[in-house]
Coordinates of C-alpha atoms in Angstrom, one line a residue:
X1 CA -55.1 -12.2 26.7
X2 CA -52.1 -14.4 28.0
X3 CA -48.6 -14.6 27.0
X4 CA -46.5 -17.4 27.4
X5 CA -44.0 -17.7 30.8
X6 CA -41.7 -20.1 29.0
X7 CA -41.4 -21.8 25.4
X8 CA -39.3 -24.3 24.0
X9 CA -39.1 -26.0 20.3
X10 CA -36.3 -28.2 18.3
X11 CA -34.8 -31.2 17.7
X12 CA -32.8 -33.3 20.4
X13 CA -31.5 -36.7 18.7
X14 CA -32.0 -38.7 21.9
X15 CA -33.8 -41.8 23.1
X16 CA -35.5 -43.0 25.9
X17 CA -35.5 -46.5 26.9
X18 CA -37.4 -46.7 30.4
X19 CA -37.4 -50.7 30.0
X20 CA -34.0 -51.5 29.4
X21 CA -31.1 -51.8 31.8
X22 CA -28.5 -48.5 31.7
X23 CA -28.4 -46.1 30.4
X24 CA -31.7 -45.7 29.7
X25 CA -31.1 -42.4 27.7
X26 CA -28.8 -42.5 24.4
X27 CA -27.7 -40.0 22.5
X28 CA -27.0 -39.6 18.7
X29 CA -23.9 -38.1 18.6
X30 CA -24.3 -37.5 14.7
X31 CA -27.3 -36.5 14.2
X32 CA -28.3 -32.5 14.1
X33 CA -29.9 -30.7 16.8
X34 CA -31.5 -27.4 16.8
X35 CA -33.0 -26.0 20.6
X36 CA -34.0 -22.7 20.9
X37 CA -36.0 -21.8 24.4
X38 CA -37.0 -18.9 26.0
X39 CA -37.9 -17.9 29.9
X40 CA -39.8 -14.5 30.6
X41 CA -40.1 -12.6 33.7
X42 CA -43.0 -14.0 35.3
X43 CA -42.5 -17.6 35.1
X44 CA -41.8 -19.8 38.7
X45 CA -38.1 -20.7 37.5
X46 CA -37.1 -17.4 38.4
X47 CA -38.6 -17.8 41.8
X48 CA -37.2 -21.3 42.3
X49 CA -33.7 -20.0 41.5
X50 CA -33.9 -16.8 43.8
X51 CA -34.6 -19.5 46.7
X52 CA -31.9 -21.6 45.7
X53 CA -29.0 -18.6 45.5
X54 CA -30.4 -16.1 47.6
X55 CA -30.2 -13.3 44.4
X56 CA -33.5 -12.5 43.1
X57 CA -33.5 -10.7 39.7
X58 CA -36.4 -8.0 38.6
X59 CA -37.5 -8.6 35.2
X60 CA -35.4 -11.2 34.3
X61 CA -35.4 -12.6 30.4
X62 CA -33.4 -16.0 28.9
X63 CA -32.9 -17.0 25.7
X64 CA -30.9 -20.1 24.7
X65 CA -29.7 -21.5 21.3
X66 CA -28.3 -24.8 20.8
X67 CA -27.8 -26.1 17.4
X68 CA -25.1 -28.7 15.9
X69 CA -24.6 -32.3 16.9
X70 CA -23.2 -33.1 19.8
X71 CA -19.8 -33.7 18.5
X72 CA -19.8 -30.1 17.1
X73 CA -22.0 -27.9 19.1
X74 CA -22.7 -24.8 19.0
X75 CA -25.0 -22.5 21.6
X76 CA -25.9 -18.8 22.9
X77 CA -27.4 -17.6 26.0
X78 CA -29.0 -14.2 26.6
X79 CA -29.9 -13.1 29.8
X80 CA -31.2 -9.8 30.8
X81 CA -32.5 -8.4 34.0
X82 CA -33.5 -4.8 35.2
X83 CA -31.9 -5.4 38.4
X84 CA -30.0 -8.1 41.2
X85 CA -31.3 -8.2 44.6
X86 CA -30.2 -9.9 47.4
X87 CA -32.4 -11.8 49.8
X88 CA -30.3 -11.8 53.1
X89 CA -27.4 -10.0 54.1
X90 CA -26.7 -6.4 54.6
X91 CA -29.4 -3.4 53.5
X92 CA -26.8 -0.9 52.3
X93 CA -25.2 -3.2 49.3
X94 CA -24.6 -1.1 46.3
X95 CA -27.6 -1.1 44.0
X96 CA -27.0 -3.8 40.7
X97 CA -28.7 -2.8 37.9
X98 CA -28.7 -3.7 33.8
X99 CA -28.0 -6.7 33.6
X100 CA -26.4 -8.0 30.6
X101 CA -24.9 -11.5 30.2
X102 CA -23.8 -13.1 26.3
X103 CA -22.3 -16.5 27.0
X104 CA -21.1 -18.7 24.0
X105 CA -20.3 -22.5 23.5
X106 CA -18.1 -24.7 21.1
X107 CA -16.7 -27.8 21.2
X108 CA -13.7 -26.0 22.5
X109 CA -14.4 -23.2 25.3
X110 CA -16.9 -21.7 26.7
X111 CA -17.0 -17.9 26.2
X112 CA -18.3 -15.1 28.2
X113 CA -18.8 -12.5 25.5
X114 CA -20.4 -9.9 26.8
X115 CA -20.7 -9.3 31.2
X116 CA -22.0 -5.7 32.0
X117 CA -24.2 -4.7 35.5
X118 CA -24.5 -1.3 36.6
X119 CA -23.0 -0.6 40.1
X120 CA -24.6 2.4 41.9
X121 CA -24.8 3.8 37.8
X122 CA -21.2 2.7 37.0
X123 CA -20.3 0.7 34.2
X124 CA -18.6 -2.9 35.1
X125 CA -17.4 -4.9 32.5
X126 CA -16.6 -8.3 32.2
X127 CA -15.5 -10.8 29.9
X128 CA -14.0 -14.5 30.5
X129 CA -13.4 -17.8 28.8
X130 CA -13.2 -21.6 29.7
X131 CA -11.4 -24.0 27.2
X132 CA -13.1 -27.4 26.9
X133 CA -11.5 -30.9 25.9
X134 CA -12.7 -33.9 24.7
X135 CA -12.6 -35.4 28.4
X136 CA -15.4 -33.1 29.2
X137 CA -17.7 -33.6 26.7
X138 CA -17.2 -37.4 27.6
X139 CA -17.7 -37.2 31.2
X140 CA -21.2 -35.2 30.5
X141 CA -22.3 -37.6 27.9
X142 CA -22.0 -40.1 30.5
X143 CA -23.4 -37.7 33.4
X144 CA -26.3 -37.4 30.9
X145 CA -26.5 -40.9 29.9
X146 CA -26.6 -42.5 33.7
X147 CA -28.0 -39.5 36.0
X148 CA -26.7 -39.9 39.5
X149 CA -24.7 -42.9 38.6
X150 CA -22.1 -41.6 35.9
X151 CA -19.3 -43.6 36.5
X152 CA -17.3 -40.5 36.0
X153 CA -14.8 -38.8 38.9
X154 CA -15.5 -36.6 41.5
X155 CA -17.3 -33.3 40.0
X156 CA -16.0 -30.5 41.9
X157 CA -12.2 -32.1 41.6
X158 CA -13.4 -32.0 37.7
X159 CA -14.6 -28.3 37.6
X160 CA -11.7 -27.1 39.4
X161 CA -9.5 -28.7 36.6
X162 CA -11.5 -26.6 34.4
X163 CA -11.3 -23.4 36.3
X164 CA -7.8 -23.6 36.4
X165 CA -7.3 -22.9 33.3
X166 CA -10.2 -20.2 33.0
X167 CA -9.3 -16.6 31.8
X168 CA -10.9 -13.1 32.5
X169 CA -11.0 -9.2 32.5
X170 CA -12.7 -7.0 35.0
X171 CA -12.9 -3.3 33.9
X172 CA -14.2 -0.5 36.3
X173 CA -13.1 2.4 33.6
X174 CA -13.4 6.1 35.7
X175 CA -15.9 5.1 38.5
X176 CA -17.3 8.0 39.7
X177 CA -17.3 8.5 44.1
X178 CA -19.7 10.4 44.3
X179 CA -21.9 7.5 43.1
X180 CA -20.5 5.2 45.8
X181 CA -20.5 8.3 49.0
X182 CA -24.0 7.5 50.4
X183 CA -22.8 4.2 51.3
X184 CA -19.9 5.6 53.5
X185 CA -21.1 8.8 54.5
X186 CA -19.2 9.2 57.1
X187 CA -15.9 8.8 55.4
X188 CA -16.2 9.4 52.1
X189 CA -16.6 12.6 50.1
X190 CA -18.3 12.8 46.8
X191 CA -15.4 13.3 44.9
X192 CA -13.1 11.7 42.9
X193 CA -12.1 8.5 40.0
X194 CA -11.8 4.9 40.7
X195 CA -10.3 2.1 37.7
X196 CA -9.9 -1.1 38.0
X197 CA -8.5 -3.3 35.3
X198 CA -8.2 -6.6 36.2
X199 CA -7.1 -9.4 34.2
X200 CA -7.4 -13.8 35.7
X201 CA -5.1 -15.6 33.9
X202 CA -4.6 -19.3 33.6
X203 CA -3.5 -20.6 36.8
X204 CA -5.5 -18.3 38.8
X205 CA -2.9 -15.8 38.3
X206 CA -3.8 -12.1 38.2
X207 CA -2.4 -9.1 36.4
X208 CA -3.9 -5.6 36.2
X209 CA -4.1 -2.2 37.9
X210 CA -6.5 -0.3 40.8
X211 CA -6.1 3.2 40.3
X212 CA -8.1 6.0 43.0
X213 CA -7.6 10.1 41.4
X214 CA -8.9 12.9 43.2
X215 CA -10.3 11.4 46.1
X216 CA -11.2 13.2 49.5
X217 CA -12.6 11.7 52.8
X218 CA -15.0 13.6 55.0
X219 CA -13.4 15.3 58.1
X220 CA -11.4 13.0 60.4
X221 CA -12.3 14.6 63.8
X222 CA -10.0 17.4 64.2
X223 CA -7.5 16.3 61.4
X224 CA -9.8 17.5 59.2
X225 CA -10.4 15.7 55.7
X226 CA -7.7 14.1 54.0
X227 CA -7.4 15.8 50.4
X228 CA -6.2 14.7 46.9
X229 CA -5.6 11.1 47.8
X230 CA -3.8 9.8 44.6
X231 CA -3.6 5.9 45.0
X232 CA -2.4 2.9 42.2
X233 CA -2.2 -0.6 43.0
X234 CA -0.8 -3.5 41.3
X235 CA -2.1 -7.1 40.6
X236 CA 0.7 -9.7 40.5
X237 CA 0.4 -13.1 40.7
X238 CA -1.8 -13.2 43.4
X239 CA -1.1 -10.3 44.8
X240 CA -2.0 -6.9 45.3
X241 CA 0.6 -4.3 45.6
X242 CA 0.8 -0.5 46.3
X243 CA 3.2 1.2 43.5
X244 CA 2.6 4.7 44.9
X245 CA 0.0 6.7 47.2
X246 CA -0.3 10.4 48.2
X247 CA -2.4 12.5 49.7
X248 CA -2.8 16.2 51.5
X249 CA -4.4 17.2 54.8

């Protein structure tokens, strides 16, 4: 028995018109659309995408929802993977695991509702959001329309518009050490908290705190170990700055 890699059903109010001058694709921006598609694990995009980032996910699943018109639309993506790999770089990278990603769109933002990956079996969180403006939606109608020659501007001056006024929050909450020693084990000791809240404003601006409780590094050579190293930083602007640190030998 076989299962399919990859389905896809709707309605898409578009026409092709290979004959005619450009654009030869035109879009009904009244009528309703309803899209719903779904990738599984095993089909090739997941391979072509690996070779194109260089991160290969294990059991990877997609689901997207689009429904609306394209003057008020309306979507959802679902992706979940078992775990991130990367194909090149160092072989002690922290393992990535449960991947959970809940991204929303609207005529007016793109929303990142629910981020969450498991790093060496501690909880990050993540959230974000990207308003949109009519100017968008009308430079990817005609991005859509003529392919490769939209007379729109320069795409990554566009994005970084965009990004400018993007928003996020980063949460470590009470990360334990331990979980994080066998990558350092010559300097760190399996104890101790780390928090990280951190918050990307508009502007790129940050805001937030780092905070390491508890912490202890193995021995220094005849120092010995460092002990109780209390440490809380600061995110400001775009900045980070050291409030207070102690620590005992």
């Amino acid at each position: 028995q076989t299962s399919a890699l990859a389905t896809a059903h709707g309605r898409l109010p578009l026409t092709l018109n290979p004959g005619a001058p450009k654009p030869f694709l035109q879009l009904d921006a009244q009528q309703p659309l309803q899209f719903e598609a779904a990738v599984q694990p095993k089909a090739f995009f997941w391979d072509d995408l690996a070779a194109l980032t260089g991160v290969g996910l294990h059991e990877p699943k997609l689901k997207l929802r689009v429904a609306g018109t394209w003057q008020a639309l309306s979507g959802q993506l679902d992706l979940h993977a078992q775990q991130i790999h990367f194909q090149q770089g160092p072989t002690n990278l922290p393992a990535l695991k449960d991947l959970e990603v809940a991204v929303s769109v609207d005529r007016g933002k793109v929303r990142l509702t629910e981020g969450r990956v498991f790093v060496q079996g501690q909880p990050v969180l993540l959230t974000a959001e990207l308003p949109l403006d009519e100017k968008f939606w009308n430079d990817l109608n005609e991005r859509i329309r003529h392919g490769a020659a939209s007379p729109g501007g320069d795409l990554k001056a566009e994005s970084a518009r965009y990004f400018e006024k993007a928003s996020a929050r980063v949460l470590l909450p009470n990360a334990q050490l331990a979980a994080f020693s066998q990558l350092f084990p010559q300097l760190l000791s399996p104890e101790g908290e780390l928090s990280l809240d951190l918050a990307v404003l508009p502007g790129l601006q940050l805001g937030g705190h780092l905070v390491l409780s508890h912490a202890r590094t193995r021995p220094l050579g005849n120092a010995g170990p460092i002990r109780d190293i209390e440490v809380r930083m600061r995110f400001a602007d775009r900045a980070l700055e050291l409030e207070r640190a102690s620590a005992g030998v």
